[in-house]
PDB file of C-alpha atoms in Angstrom:
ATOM      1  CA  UNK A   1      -6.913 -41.814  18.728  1.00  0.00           C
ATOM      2  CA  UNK A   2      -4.477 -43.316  21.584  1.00  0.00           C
ATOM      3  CA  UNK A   3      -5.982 -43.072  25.589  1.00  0.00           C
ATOM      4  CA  UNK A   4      -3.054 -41.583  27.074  1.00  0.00           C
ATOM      5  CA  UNK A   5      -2.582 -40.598  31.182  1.00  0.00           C
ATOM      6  CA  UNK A   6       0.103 -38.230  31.932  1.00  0.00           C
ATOM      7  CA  UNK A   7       1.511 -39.039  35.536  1.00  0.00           C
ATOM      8  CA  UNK A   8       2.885 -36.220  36.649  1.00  0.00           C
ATOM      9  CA  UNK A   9       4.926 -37.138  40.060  1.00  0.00           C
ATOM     10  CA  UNK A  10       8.292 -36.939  41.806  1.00  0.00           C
ATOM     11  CA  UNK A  11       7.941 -40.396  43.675  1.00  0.00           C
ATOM     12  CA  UNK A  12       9.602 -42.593  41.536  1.00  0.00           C
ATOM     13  CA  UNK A  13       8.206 -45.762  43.452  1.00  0.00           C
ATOM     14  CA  UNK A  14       4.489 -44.168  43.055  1.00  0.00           C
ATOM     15  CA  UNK A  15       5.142 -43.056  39.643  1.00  0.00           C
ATOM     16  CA  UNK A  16       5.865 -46.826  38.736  1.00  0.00           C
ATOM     17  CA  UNK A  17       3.165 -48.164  40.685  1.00  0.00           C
ATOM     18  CA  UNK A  18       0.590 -45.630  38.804  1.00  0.00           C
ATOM     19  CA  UNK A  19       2.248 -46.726  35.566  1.00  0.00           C
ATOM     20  CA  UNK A  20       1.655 -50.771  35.903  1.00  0.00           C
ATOM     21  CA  UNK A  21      -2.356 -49.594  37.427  1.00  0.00           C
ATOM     22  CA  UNK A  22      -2.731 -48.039  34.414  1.00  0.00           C
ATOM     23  CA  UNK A  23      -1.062 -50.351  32.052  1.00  0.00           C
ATOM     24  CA  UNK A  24      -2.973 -53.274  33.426  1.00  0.00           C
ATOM     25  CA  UNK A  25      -6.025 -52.248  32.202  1.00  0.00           C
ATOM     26  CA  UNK A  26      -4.833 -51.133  28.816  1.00  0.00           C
ATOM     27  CA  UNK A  27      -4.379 -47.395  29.380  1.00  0.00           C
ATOM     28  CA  UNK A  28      -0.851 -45.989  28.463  1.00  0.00           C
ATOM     29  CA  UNK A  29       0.670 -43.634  30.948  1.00  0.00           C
ATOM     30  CA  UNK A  30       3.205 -41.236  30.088  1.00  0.00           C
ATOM     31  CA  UNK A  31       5.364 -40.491  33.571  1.00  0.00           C
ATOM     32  CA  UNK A  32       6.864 -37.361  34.365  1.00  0.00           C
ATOM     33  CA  UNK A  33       8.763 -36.483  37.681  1.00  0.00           C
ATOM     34  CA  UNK A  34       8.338 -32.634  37.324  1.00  0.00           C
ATOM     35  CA  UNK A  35       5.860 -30.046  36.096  1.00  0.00           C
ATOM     36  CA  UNK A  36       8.226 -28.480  34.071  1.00  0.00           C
ATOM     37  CA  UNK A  37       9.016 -31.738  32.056  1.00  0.00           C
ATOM     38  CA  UNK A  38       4.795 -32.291  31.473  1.00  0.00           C
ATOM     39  CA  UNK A  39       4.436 -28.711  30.278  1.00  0.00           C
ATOM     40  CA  UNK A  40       7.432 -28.793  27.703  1.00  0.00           C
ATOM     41  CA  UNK A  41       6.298 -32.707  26.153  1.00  0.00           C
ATOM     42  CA  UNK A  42       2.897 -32.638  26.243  1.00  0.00           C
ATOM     43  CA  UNK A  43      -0.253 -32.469  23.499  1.00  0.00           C
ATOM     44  CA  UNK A  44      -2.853 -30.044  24.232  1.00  0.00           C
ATOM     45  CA  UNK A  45      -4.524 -31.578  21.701  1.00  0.00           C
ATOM     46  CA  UNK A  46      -4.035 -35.447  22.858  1.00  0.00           C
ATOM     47  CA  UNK A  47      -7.186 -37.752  23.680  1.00  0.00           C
ATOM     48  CA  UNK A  48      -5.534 -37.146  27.138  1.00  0.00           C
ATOM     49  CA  UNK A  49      -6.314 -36.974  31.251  1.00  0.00           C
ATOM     50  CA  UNK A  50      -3.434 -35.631  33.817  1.00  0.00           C
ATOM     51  CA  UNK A  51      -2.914 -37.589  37.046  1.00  0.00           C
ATOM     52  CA  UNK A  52      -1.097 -34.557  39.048  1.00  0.00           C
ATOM     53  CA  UNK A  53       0.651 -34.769  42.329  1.00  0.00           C
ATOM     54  CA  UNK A  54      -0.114 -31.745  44.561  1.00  0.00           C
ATOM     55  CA  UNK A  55       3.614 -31.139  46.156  1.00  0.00           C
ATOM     56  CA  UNK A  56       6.668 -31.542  44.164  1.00  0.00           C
ATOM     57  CA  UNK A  57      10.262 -30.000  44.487  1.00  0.00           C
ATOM     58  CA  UNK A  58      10.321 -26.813  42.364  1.00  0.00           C
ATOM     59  CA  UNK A  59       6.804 -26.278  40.461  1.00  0.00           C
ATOM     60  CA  UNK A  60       4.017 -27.840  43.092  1.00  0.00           C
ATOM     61  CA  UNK A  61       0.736 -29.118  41.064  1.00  0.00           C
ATOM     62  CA  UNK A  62      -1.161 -26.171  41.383  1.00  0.00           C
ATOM     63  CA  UNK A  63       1.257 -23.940  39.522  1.00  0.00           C
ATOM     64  CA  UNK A  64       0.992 -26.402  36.464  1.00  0.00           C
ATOM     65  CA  UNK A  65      -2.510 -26.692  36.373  1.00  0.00           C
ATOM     66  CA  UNK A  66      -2.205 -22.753  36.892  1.00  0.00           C
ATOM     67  CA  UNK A  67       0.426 -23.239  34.056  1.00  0.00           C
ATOM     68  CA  UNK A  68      -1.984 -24.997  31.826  1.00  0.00           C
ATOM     69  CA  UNK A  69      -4.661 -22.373  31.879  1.00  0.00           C
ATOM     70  CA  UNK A  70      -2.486 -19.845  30.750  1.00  0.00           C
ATOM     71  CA  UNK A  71      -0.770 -21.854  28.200  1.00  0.00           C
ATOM     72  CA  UNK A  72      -4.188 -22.893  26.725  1.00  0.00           C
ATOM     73  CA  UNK A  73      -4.033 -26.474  27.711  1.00  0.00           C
ATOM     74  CA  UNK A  74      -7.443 -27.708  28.366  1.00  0.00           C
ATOM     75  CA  UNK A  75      -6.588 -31.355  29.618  1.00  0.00           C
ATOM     76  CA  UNK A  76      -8.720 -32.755  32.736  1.00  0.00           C
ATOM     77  CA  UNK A  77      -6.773 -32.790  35.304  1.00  0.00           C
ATOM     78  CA  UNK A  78      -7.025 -35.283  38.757  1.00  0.00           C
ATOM     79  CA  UNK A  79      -4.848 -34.313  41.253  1.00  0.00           C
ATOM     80  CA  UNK A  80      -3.362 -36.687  43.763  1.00  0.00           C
ATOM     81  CA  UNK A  81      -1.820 -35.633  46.594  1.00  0.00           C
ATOM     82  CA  UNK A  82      -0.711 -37.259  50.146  1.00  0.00           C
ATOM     83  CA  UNK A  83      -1.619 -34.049  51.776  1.00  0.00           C
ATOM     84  CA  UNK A  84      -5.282 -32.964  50.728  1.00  0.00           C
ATOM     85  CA  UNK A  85      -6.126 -30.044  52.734  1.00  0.00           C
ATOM     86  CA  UNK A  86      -9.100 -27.786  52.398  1.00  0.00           C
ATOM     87  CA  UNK A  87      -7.512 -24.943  51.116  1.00  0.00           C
ATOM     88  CA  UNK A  88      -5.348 -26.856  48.492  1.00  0.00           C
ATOM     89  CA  UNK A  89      -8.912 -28.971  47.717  1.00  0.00           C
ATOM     90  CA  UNK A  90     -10.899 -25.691  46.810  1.00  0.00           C
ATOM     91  CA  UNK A  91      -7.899 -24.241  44.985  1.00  0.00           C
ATOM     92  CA  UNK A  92      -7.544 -27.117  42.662  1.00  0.00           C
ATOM     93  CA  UNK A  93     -11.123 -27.491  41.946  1.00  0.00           C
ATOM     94  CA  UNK A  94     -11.827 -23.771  41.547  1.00  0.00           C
ATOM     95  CA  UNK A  95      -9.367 -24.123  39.492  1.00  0.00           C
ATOM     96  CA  UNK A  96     -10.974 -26.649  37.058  1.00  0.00           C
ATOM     97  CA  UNK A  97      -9.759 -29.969  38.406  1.00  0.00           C
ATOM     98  CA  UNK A  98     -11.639 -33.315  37.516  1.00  0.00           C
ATOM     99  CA  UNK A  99     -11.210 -34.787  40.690  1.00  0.00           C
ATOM    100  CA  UNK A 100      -8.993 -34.586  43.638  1.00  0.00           C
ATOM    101  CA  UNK A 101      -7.737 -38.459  45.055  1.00  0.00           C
ATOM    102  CA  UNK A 102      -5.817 -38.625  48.520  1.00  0.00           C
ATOM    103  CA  UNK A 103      -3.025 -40.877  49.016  1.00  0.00           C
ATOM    104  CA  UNK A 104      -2.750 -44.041  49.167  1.00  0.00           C
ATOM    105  CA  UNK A 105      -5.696 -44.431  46.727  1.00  0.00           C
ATOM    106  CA  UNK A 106      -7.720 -47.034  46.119  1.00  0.00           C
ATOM    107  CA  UNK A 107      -6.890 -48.682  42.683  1.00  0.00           C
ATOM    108  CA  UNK A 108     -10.371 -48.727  41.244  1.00  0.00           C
ATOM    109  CA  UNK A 109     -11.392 -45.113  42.682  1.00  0.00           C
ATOM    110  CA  UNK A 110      -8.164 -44.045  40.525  1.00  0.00           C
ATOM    111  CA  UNK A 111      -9.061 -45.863  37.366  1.00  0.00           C
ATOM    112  CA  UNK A 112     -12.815 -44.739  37.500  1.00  0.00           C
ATOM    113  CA  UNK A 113     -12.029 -41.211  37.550  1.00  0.00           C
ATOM    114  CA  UNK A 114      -8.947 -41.523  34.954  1.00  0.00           C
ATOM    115  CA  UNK A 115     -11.876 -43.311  32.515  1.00  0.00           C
ATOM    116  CA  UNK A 116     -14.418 -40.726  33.536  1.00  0.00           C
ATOM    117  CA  UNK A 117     -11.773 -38.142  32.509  1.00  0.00           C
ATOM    118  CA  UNK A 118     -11.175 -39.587  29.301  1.00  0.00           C
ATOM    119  CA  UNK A 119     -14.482 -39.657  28.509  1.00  0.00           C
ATOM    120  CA  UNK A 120     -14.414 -35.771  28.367  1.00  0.00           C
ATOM    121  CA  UNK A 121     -12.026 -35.969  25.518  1.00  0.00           C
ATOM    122  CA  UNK A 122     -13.337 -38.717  23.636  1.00  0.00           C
ATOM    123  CA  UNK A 123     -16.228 -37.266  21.355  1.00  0.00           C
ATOM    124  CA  UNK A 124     -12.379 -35.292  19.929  1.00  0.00           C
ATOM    125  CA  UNK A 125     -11.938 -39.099  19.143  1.00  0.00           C
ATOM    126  CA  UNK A 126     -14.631 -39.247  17.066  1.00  0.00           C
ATOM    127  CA  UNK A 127     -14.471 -36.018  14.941  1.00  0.00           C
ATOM    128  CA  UNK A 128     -13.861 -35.693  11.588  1.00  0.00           C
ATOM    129  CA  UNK A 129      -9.758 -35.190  10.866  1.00  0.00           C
ATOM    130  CA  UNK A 130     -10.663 -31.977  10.007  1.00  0.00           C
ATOM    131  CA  UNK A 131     -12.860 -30.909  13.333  1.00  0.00           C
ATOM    132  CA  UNK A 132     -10.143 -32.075  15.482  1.00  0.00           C
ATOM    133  CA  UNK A 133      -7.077 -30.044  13.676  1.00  0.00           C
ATOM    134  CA  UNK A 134      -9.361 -27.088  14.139  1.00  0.00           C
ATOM    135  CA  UNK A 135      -9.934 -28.323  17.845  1.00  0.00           C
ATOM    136  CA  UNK A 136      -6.127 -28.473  18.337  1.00  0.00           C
ATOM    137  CA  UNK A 137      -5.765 -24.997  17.057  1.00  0.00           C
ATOM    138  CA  UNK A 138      -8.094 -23.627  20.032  1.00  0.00           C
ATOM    139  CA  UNK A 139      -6.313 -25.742  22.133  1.00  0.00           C
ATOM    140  CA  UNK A 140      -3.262 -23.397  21.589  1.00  0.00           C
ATOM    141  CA  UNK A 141      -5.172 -20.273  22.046  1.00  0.00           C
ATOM    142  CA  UNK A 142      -4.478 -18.353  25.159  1.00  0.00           C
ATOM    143  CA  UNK A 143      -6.926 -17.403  27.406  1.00  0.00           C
ATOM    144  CA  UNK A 144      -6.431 -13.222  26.572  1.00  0.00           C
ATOM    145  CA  UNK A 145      -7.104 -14.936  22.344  1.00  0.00           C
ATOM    146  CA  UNK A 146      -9.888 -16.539  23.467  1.00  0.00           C
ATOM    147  CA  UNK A 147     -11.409 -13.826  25.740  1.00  0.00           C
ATOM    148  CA  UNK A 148     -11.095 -12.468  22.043  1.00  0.00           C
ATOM    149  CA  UNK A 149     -12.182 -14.563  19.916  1.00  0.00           C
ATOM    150  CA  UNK A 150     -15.424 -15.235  21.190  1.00  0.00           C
ATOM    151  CA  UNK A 151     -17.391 -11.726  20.865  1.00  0.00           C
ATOM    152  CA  UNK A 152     -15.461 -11.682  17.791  1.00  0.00           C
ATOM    153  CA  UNK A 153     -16.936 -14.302  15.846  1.00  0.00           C
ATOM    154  CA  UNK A 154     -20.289 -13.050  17.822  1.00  0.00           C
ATOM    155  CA  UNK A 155     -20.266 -10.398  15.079  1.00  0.00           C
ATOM    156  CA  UNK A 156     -18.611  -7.613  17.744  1.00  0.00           C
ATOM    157  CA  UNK A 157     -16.811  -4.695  16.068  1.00  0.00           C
ATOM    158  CA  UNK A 158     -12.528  -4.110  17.807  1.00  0.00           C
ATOM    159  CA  UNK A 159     -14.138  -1.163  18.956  1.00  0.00           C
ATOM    160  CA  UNK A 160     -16.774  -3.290  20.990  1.00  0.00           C
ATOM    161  CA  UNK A 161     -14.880  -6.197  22.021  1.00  0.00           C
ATOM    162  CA  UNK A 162     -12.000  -3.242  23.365  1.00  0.00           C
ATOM    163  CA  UNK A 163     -14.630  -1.713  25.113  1.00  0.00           C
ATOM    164  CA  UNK A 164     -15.853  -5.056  26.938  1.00  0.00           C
ATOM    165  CA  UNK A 165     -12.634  -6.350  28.160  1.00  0.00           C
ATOM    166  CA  UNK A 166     -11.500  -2.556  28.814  1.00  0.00           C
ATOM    167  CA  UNK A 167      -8.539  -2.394  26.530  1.00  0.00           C
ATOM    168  CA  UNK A 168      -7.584  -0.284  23.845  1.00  0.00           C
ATOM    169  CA  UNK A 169      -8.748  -1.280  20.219  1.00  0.00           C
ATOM    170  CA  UNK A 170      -5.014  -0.775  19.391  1.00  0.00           C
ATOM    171  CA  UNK A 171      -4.406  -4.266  21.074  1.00  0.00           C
ATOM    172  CA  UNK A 172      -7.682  -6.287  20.324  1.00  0.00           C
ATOM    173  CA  UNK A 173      -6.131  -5.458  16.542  1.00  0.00           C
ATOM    174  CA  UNK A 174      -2.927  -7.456  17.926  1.00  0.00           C
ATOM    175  CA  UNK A 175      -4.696 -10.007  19.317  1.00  0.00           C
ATOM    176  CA  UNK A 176      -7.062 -10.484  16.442  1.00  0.00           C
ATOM    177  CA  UNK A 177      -4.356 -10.669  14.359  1.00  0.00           C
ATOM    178  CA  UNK A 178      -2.599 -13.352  16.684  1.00  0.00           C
ATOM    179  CA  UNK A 179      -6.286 -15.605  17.150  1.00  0.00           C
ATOM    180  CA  UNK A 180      -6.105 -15.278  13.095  1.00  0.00           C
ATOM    181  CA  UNK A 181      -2.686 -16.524  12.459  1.00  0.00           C
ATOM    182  CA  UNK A 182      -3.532 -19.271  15.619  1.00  0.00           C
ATOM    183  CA  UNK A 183      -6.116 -20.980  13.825  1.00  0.00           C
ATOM    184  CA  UNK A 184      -5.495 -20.733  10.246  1.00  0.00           C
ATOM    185  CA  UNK A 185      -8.018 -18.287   9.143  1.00  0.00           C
ATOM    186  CA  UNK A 186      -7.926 -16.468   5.967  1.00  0.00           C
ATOM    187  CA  UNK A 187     -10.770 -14.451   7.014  1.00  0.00           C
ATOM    188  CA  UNK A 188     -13.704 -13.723   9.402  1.00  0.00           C
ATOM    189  CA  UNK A 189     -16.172 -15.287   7.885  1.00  0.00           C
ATOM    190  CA  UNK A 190     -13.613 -18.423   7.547  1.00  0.00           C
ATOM    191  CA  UNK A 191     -12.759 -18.319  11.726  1.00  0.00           C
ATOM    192  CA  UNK A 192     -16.505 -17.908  12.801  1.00  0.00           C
ATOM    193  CA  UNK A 193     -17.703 -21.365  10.647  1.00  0.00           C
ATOM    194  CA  UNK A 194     -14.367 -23.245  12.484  1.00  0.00           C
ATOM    195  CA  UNK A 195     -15.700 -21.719  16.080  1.00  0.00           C
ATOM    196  CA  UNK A 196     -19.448 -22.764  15.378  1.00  0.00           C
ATOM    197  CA  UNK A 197     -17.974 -26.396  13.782  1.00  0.00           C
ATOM    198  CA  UNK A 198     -16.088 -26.550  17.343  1.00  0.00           C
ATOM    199  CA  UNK A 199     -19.251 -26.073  19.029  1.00  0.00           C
ATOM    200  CA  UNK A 200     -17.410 -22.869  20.913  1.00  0.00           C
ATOM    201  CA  UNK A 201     -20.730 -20.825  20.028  1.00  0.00           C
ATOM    202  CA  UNK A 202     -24.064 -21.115  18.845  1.00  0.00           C
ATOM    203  CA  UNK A 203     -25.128 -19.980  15.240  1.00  0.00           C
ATOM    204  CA  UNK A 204     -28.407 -19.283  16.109  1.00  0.00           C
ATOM    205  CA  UNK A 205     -26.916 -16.621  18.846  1.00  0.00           C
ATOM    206  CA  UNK A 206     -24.685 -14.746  16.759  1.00  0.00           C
ATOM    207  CA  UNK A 207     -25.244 -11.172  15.780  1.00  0.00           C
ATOM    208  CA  UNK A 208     -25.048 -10.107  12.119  1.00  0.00           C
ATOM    209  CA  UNK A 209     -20.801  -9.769  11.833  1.00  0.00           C
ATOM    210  CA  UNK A 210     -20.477  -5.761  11.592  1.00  0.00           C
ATOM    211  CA  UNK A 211     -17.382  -4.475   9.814  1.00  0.00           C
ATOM    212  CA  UNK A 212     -14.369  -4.041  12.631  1.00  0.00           C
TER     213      UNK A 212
END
């Protein structure tokens, strides 16, 4: 599966400098000069990193990356930013960021962390075909599916999993329905082998699946 490096930045002179870095070492960058752009074209489910600037015009880095969670898109993501305050720093990383590079970088600081990023999504590389359709399908999961999905396939009855995340069993039907249709499954039995083949749980640590 292709490296790729989404570049994510509305300086058109730093967005082509990032490009040839990247290209010079045989890494294929994919530029985008707003937020909005990256989150339409991109694929959750690409052997992928994101190089994100902190301030743009319109949707600043932190709103993608906020963007991304919500969306389900679980690509590293490195922020680079000319203006790294603490604050902003904390944010981002609380937030699930790789790494966080100031401007102007240094060259091989940048391309460590890019290959140390990509190195997350590698072992996807490696999967069977199979494994990594079933990883892409997760990928589009929200996080309200997921927050789902997981102490369902635990063997959880609706009325359990409602009473964990304190909603009504009404809509953990919905949702079940919607993590169902996600991935694919024909049944439970079917969704809980995908989740253990994805590594998302343990087999050893699930309870016998009750009825829901």
């Amino acid at each position: 599966m292709q490296q790729l490096v989404y570049v994510v930045d509305d300086d058109q002179g730093m967005l082509d400098s990032t490009l040839w870095l990247l290209e010079s070492v045989g890494l294929t960058g994919v530029p985008f000069t707003s937020g909005r752009a990256f989150l339409e074209a991109c694929d959750p489910s690409a052997n992928a990193c994101v190089l994100l600037d902190v301030r743009m015009p319109g949707m600043g880095g932190l709103n993608v990356q906020e963007e991304m969670r919500a969306r389900g898109i679980d690509l590293p993501v490195i922020f680079v930013s000319g203006h790294a305050d603490v604050p902003i720093v904390v944010r981002a990383f609380k937030a699930g960021a790789v790494d966080f590079i100031e401007k102007p970088y240094n060259e091989q600081l940048l391309l460590d962390s890019v290959q140390q990023a990509l190195e997350r999504r590698a072992p996807l590389a490696k999967q069977d075909p199979r494994l990594a359709e079933v990883q892409a399908r997760l990928d589009q999961l929200t996080p309200r599916e997921r927050d789902v999905l997981l102490p369902l396939v635990r063997g959880y009855t609706n009325r359990e999993v409602a009473e964990q995340l304190d909603i009504s069993v009404k809509t953990v039907d919905l949702y079940r329905s919607r993590v169902m249709k996600r991935m694919q499954a024909e049944s439970l039995p079917e969704l809980v082998g995908m989740v253990i083949a994805a590594g998302l749980v343990d087999s050893l640590a699930l309870r016998e699946t009750a009825r829901a």
